[in-house]
XYZ file of C-alpha atoms in Angstrom:
172
model
C 16.978 -10.947 7.940
C 14.035 -11.734 11.092
C 11.710 -13.561 10.294
C 7.263 -12.244 9.789
C 4.462 -13.306 9.481
C 1.444 -11.769 7.002
C -2.348 -11.763 9.499
C -5.465 -10.437 9.182
C -5.307 -6.972 9.920
C -6.939 -6.543 13.593
C -8.825 -2.484 15.198
C -5.429 -2.219 17.218
C -3.443 -2.598 14.569
C -4.696 1.580 12.475
C -1.687 2.989 14.733
C 0.642 1.187 13.687
C -0.842 1.353 10.122
C -0.548 4.895 10.530
C 2.866 5.125 11.258
C 4.263 2.623 9.026
C 2.749 4.422 6.763
C 4.769 7.727 7.717
C 7.939 6.282 7.931
C 7.536 4.257 4.586
C 6.049 7.483 2.734
C 9.437 9.323 3.364
C 10.788 7.418 0.430
C 8.610 9.180 -2.386
C 10.210 12.461 -0.203
C 13.381 11.081 -0.834
C 12.855 10.453 -4.960
C 14.610 13.081 -6.997
C 12.102 12.295 -9.765
C 9.495 13.119 -7.562
C 11.212 16.479 -6.372
C 8.487 19.675 -6.700
C 5.276 16.776 -6.469
C 3.215 16.716 -4.246
C 3.125 13.556 -2.501
C -0.700 12.604 -0.806
C -1.199 12.689 2.945
C -0.546 9.173 4.813
C -4.053 7.280 5.507
C -5.110 8.538 9.518
C -5.438 5.908 12.438
C -9.040 6.800 12.102
C -8.599 5.866 8.589
C -6.923 2.378 8.535
C -9.414 1.601 11.386
C -12.490 2.620 8.920
C -10.552 0.461 6.304
C -9.333 -2.991 8.869
C -13.088 -2.768 9.785
C -14.151 -4.257 6.288
C -12.092 -7.465 6.859
C -10.111 -7.726 4.068
C -6.439 -5.542 4.975
C -3.115 -7.874 5.901
C -0.791 -6.968 8.327
C 2.741 -7.696 8.738
C 4.597 -8.453 11.910
C 7.881 -9.007 13.337
C 7.766 -11.293 16.572
C 4.671 -8.795 17.754
C 5.804 -5.303 15.744
C 3.908 -3.707 12.977
C 5.940 -3.586 10.476
C 3.909 -3.430 6.725
C 0.544 -3.959 5.510
C -1.401 -3.971 3.710
C -4.994 -1.323 2.984
C -7.145 -3.239 1.481
C -11.981 -3.036 0.295
C -13.767 -4.200 -2.084
C -15.271 -2.235 -5.015
C -17.764 -4.832 -6.714
C -16.196 -7.565 -7.445
C -12.396 -6.316 -7.280
C -11.281 -5.320 -4.407
C -8.831 -2.092 -4.029
C -5.843 -1.940 -2.681
C -5.120 1.135 -0.698
C -1.478 1.390 0.505
C 1.457 -1.567 0.477
C 3.308 -0.412 2.973
C 6.316 -1.492 4.822
C 8.774 0.262 7.359
C 11.899 0.682 5.444
C 14.013 -1.117 7.924
C 12.273 -4.148 6.925
C 12.241 -3.231 3.594
C 14.070 -5.872 0.472
C 13.046 -9.112 2.884
C 10.123 -10.372 1.155
C 7.676 -8.975 3.205
C 5.731 -5.721 0.852
C 5.392 -9.472 -1.439
C 4.309 -12.309 0.412
C 1.120 -9.361 1.956
C 0.666 -8.816 -2.105
C 0.543 -12.297 -2.826
C -1.433 -12.860 0.436
C -4.180 -10.427 -0.674
C -3.686 -12.415 -3.813
C -4.755 -15.717 -2.612
C -7.208 -14.194 -0.214
C -9.315 -11.761 -3.038
C -9.224 -15.103 -5.292
C -10.580 -17.579 -2.294
C -13.712 -15.048 -1.612
C -14.330 -15.207 -5.295
C -12.851 -11.492 -6.003
C -12.078 -11.496 -9.986
C -9.204 -8.238 -9.340
C -7.301 -6.834 -7.860
C -6.600 -3.104 -8.598
C -4.641 0.260 -7.008
C -2.828 2.980 -8.289
C 0.260 4.467 -8.119
C 3.583 5.945 -8.770
C 3.918 5.721 -12.633
C 7.249 5.647 -12.833
C 8.940 5.042 -9.454
C 11.033 1.115 -9.167
C 9.648 0.586 -6.024
C 5.436 1.565 -7.298
C 4.615 0.904 -11.495
C 7.477 -1.428 -10.824
C 6.778 -3.201 -8.510
C 3.616 -4.874 -9.374
C 4.456 -5.021 -13.455
C 6.621 -7.583 -11.675
C 4.207 -9.212 -9.409
C 1.632 -9.664 -12.885
C -0.077 -6.371 -12.890
C -1.487 -4.212 -15.862
C -1.592 -0.850 -16.312
C -5.671 -0.441 -16.834
C -6.359 1.779 -19.868
C -9.401 0.991 -20.124
C -12.190 3.113 -17.062
C -15.909 2.431 -17.897
C -16.302 -0.726 -15.806
C -13.690 0.430 -12.409
C -14.770 4.553 -11.867
C -12.992 3.821 -8.321
C -10.145 4.206 -10.252
C -10.829 7.413 -12.127
C -11.646 8.488 -8.380
C -8.705 7.089 -7.033
C -6.797 9.365 -9.876
C -8.795 12.376 -10.262
C -8.365 12.402 -5.957
C -4.986 12.866 -6.668
C -5.247 15.577 -9.493
C -6.599 17.692 -7.258
C -4.117 17.361 -4.702
C -1.430 18.371 -7.257
C 0.071 15.372 -9.210
C 0.246 15.870 -12.885
C -1.674 13.399 -14.166
C 1.071 11.592 -15.948
C 2.559 10.546 -12.991
C 0.174 7.989 -11.814
C -1.254 5.215 -13.115
C -4.532 2.360 -12.243
C -3.573 -1.018 -12.273
C -5.211 -3.935 -12.166
C -4.682 -7.923 -11.651
C -6.368 -9.826 -13.023
C -7.634 -13.767 -10.805
C -9.506 -15.909 -13.085
């Protein structure tokens, strides 16, 4: 197992974020339960650069190589996790869990009240992973319009609504 480090994302990480996300997204294409379900496109390096510029994204490195990231941005008093990805060659080593917990620490220290996300509802490395890390399914979207918008974008791409879930981890 190689040692890894977590740091605040830098503008020059955007291209690596795109490569890591593309690599990790291949798992979705291989998931039998998603056969016939459109997989959302990965974010471009330009999109990642915009998210990184908001100052809340984290990078995981092995040596100087970016192997994972947590791309997040503020949504009022919540921090929304757009993407958590780890390159397949570096998965199952605690990098994703460490990125997530580092994001929680940063969010708490910055007085955010929660972290939100949307993900696939029935994949163990999606909803199950986040549930193991203290996230719960959002039932009432009244105070979370960004989650409704995220779910609506997935449906517009052709993903059945029942295949997606919004989740929240309260930090109080």
